[in-house]
Short mmCIF file of C-alpha atoms in Angstrom, two decimals:
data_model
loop_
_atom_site.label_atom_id
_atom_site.label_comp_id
_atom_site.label_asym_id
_atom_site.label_seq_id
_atom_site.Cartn_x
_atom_site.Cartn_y
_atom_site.Cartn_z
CA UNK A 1 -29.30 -25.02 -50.14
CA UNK A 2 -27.94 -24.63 -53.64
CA UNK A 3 -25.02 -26.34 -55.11
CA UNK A 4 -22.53 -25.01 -57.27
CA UNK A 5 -21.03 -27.47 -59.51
CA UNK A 6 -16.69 -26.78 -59.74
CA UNK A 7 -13.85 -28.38 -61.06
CA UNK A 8 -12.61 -30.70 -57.60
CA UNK A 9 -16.54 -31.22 -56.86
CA UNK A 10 -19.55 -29.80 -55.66
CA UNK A 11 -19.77 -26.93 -53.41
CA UNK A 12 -22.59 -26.18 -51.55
CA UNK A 13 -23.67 -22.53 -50.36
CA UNK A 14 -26.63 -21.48 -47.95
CA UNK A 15 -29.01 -19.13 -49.31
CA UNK A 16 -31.79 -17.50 -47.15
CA UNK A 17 -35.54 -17.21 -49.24
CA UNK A 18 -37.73 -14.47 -48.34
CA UNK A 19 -40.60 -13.96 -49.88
CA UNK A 20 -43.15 -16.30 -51.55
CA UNK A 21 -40.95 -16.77 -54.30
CA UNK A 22 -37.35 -16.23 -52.07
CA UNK A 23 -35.99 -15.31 -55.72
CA UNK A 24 -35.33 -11.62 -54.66
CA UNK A 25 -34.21 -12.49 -50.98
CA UNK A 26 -32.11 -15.20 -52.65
CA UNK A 27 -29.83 -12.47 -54.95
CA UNK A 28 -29.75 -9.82 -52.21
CA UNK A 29 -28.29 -12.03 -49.89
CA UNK A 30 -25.87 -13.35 -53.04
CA UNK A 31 -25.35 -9.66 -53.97
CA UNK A 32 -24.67 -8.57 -49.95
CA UNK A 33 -22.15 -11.62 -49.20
CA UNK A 34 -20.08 -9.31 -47.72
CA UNK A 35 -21.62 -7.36 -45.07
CA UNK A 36 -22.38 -9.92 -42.52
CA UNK A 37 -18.39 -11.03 -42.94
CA UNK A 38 -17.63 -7.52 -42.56
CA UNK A 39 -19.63 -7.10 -39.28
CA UNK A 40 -18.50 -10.21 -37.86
CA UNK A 41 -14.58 -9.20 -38.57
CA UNK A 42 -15.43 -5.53 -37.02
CA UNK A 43 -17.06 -7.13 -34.04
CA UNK A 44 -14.66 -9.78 -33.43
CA UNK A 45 -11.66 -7.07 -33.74
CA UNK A 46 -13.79 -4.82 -31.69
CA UNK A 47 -14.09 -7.74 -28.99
CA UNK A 48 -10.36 -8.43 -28.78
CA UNK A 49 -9.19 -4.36 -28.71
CA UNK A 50 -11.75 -3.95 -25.88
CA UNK A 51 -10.77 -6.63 -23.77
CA UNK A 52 -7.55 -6.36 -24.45
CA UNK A 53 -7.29 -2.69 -23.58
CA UNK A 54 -9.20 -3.23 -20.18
CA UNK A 55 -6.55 -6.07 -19.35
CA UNK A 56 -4.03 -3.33 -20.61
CA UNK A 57 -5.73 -0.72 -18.12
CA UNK A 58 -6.20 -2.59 -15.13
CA UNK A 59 -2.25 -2.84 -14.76
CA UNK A 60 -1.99 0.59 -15.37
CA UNK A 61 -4.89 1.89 -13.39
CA UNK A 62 -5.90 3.71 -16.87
CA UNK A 63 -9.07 5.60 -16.69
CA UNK A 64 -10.35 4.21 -20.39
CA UNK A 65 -11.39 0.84 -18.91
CA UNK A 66 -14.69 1.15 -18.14
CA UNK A 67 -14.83 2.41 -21.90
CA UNK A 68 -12.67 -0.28 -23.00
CA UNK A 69 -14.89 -2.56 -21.58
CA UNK A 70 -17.95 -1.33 -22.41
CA UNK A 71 -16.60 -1.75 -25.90
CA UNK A 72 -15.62 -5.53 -25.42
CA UNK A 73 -18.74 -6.40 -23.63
CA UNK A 74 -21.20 -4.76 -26.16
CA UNK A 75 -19.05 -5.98 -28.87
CA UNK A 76 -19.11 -9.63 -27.97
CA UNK A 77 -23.20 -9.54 -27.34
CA UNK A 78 -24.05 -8.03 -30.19
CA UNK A 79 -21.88 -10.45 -32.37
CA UNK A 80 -23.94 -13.43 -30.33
CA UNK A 81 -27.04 -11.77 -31.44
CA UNK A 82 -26.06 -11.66 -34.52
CA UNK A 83 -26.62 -15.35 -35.06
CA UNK A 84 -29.93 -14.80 -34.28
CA UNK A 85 -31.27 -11.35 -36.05
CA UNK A 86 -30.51 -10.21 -39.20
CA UNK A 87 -27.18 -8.39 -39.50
CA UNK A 88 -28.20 -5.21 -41.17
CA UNK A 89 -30.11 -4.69 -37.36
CA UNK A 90 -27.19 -6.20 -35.41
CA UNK A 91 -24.63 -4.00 -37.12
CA UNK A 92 -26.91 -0.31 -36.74
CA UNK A 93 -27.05 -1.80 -33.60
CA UNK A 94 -23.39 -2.13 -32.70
CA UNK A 95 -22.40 1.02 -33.81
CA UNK A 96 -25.41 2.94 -32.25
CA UNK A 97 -24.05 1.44 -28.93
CA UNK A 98 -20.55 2.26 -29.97
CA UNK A 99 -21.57 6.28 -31.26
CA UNK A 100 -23.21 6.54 -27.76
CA UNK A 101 -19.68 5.19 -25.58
CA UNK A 102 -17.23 6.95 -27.55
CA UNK A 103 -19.62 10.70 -26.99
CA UNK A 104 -20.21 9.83 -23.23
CA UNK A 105 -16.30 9.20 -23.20
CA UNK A 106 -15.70 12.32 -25.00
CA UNK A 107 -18.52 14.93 -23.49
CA UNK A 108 -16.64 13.04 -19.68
CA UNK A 109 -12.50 14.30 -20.81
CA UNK A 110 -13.81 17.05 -23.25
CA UNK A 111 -12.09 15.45 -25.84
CA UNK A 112 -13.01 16.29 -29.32
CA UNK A 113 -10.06 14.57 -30.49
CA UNK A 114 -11.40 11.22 -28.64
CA UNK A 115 -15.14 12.15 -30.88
CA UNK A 116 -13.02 11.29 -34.00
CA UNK A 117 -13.43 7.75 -33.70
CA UNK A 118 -16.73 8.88 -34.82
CA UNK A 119 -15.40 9.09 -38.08
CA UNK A 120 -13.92 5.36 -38.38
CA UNK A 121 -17.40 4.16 -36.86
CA UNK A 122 -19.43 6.34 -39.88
CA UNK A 123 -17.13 4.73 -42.60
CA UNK A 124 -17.02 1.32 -41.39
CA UNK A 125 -20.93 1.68 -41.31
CA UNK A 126 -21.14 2.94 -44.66
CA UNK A 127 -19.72 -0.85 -46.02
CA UNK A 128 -21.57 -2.45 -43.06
CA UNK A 129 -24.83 -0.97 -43.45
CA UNK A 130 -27.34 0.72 -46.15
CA UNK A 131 -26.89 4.13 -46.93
CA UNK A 132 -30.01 5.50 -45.13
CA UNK A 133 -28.77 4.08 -42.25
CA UNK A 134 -25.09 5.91 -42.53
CA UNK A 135 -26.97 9.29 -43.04
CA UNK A 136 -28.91 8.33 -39.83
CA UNK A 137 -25.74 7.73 -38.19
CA UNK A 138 -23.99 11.00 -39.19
CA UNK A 139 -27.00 13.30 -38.41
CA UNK A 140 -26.70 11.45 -34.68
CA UNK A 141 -23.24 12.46 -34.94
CA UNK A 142 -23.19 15.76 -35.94
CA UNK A 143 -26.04 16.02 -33.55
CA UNK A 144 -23.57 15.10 -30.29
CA UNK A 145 -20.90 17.28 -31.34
CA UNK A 146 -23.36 20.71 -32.21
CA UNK A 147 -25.08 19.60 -28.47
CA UNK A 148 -21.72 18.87 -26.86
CA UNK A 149 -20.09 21.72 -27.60
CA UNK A 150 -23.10 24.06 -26.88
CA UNK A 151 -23.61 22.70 -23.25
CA UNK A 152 -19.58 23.82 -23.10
CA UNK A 153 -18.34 20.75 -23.28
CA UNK A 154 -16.51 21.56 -26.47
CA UNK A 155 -15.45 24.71 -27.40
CA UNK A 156 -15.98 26.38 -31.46
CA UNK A 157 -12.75 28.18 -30.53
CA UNK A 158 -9.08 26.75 -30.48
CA UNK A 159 -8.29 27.63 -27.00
CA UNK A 160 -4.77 27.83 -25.92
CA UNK A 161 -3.11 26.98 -22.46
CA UNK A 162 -1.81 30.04 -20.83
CA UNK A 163 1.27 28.60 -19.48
CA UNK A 164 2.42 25.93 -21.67
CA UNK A 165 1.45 27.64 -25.00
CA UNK A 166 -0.42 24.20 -26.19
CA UNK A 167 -3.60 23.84 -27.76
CA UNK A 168 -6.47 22.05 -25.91
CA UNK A 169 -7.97 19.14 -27.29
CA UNK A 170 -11.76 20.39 -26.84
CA UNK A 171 -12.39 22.50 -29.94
CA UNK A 172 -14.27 20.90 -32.59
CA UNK A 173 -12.74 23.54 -35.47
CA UNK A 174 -11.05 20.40 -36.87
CA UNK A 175 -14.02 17.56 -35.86
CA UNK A 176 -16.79 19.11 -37.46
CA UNK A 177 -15.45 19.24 -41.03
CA UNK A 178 -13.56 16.41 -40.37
CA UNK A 179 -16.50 14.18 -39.96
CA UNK A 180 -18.42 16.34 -42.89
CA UNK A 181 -15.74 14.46 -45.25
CA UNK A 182 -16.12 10.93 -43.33
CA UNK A 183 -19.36 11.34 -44.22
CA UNK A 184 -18.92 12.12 -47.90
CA UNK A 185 -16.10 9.15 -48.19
CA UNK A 186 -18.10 6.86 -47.06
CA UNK A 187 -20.90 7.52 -49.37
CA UNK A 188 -17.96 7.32 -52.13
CA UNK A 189 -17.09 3.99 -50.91
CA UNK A 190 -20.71 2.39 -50.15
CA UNK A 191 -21.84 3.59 -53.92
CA UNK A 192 -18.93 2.65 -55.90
CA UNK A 193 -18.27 -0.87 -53.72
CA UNK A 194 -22.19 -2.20 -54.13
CA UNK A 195 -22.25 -0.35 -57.75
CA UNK A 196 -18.99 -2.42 -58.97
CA UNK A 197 -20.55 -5.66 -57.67
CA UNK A 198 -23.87 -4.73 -58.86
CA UNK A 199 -22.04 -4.73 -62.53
CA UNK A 200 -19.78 -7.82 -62.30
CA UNK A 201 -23.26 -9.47 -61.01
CA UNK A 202 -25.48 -8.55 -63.84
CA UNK A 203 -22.37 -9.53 -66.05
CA UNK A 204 -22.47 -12.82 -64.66
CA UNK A 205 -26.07 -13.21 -65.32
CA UNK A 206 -26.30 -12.07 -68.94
CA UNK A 207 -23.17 -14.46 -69.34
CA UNK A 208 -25.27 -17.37 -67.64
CA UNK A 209 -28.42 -16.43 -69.83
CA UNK A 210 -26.11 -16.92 -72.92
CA UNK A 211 -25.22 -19.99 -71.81
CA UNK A 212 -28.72 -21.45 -71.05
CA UNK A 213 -29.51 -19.65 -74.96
CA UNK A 214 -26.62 -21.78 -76.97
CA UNK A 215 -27.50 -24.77 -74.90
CA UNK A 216 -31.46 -24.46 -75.54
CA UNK A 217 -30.55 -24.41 -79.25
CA UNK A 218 -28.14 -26.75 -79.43
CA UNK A 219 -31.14 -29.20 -77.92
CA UNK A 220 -33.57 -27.71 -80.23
CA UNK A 221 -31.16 -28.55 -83.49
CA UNK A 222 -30.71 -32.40 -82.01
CA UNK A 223 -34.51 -32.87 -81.62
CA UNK A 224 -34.40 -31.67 -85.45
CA UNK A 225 -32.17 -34.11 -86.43
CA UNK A 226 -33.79 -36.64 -84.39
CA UNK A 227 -37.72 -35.94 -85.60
CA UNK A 228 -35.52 -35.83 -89.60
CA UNK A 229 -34.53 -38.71 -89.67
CA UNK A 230 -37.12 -40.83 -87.94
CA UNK A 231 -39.17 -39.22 -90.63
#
């Protein structure tokens, strides 16, 4: 527990050691405050959309609830677990479980348009997870959708129905590049996001090391004055 010392009183924050030392656990859970709020938000919105939709779809007789509620149900259990694992795991693991319902959903309606919420779960990722991770993420992606539409579930070509004159919604013409510049965004966002806190961080510390310097001397020049004039 460490306690930070404010204007209207002390406030106290929980810090997690690992290592020996904890000193390097300590700042990396400082400097990654706000991926396990993130996770918890995008879980607990996850929970209520899921539910909500299979409440939604039972009076409609919609054929999305058993997605809907797949989504809900994995949603809500992995945010429990969360308490009890560390979130980096709990969060790969949420939207592994999510990549894997939305391309069963997708390959079932040959949907491609439905596999773009495979973009939204690579960004999202991208804040909620380490790089490494997102790249894992996209090349299970990209995987799905090369697989998908080579078992004919989607199609490379933008096939067009005979007697209405619309487009179907199984060609992956606009997916695949689609997701190419998910991908790229959300190593935009993951770099410059930790790299901006990285710098207001280190700012702070050089700042609190100048602090700790003036005070030091400061000390230093009383002893002086002290040891003077008792001489």
């Amino acid at each position: 527990m460490e306690k930070l010392n404010t204007e209207n009183g002390t406030v106290k924050r929980k810090t997690r050691d690992q290592g020996p030392a904890g000193g390097k656990g300590r700042e990396e859970d400082d400097f990654l405050w706000f991926r396990p709020l993130i996770f918890r938000w995008f879980a607990g919105v996850a929970v209520f959309v899921g539910f909500g939709m299979t409440v939604y779809g039972l009076f409609l007789k919609g054929s999305y609830v058993p997605f809907a509620a797949g989504v809900g149900a994995v949603s809500l259990a992995l945010l429990i677990l969360g308490r009890y694992i560390p979130y980096q795991a709990a969060a790969f693991l949420l939207l592994l479980v999510l990549t894997v319902l939305v391309a069963m959903t997708s390959a079932a309606i040959h949907s491609a348009l439905n596999a773009s919420f495979l973009c939204i779960i690579l960004i999202v990722g991208s804040i909620m997870t380490t790089p490494v991770l997102t790249t894992l993420l996209f090349a299970a992606h990209m995987g799905f959708v090369i697989v998908a539409a080579s078992m004919g579930y989607f199609s490379f070509a933008q096939n067009k129905d005979p007697l209405t004159g619309l487009y179907y919604a199984d060609t992956v013409t606009v997916l695949l590049p689609l997701m190419i510049v998910s991908y790229v965004v959300s190593m935009v966002v993951s770099r410059v996001l930790i790299g901006t806190i990285q710098k207001q961080v280190e700012q702070y510390r050089l700042l609190r090391k100048a602090q700790e310097r003036m005070l030091m001397q400061e000390k230093m020049a009383s002893l002086r004055i002290l040891t003077g004039g008792i001489a």
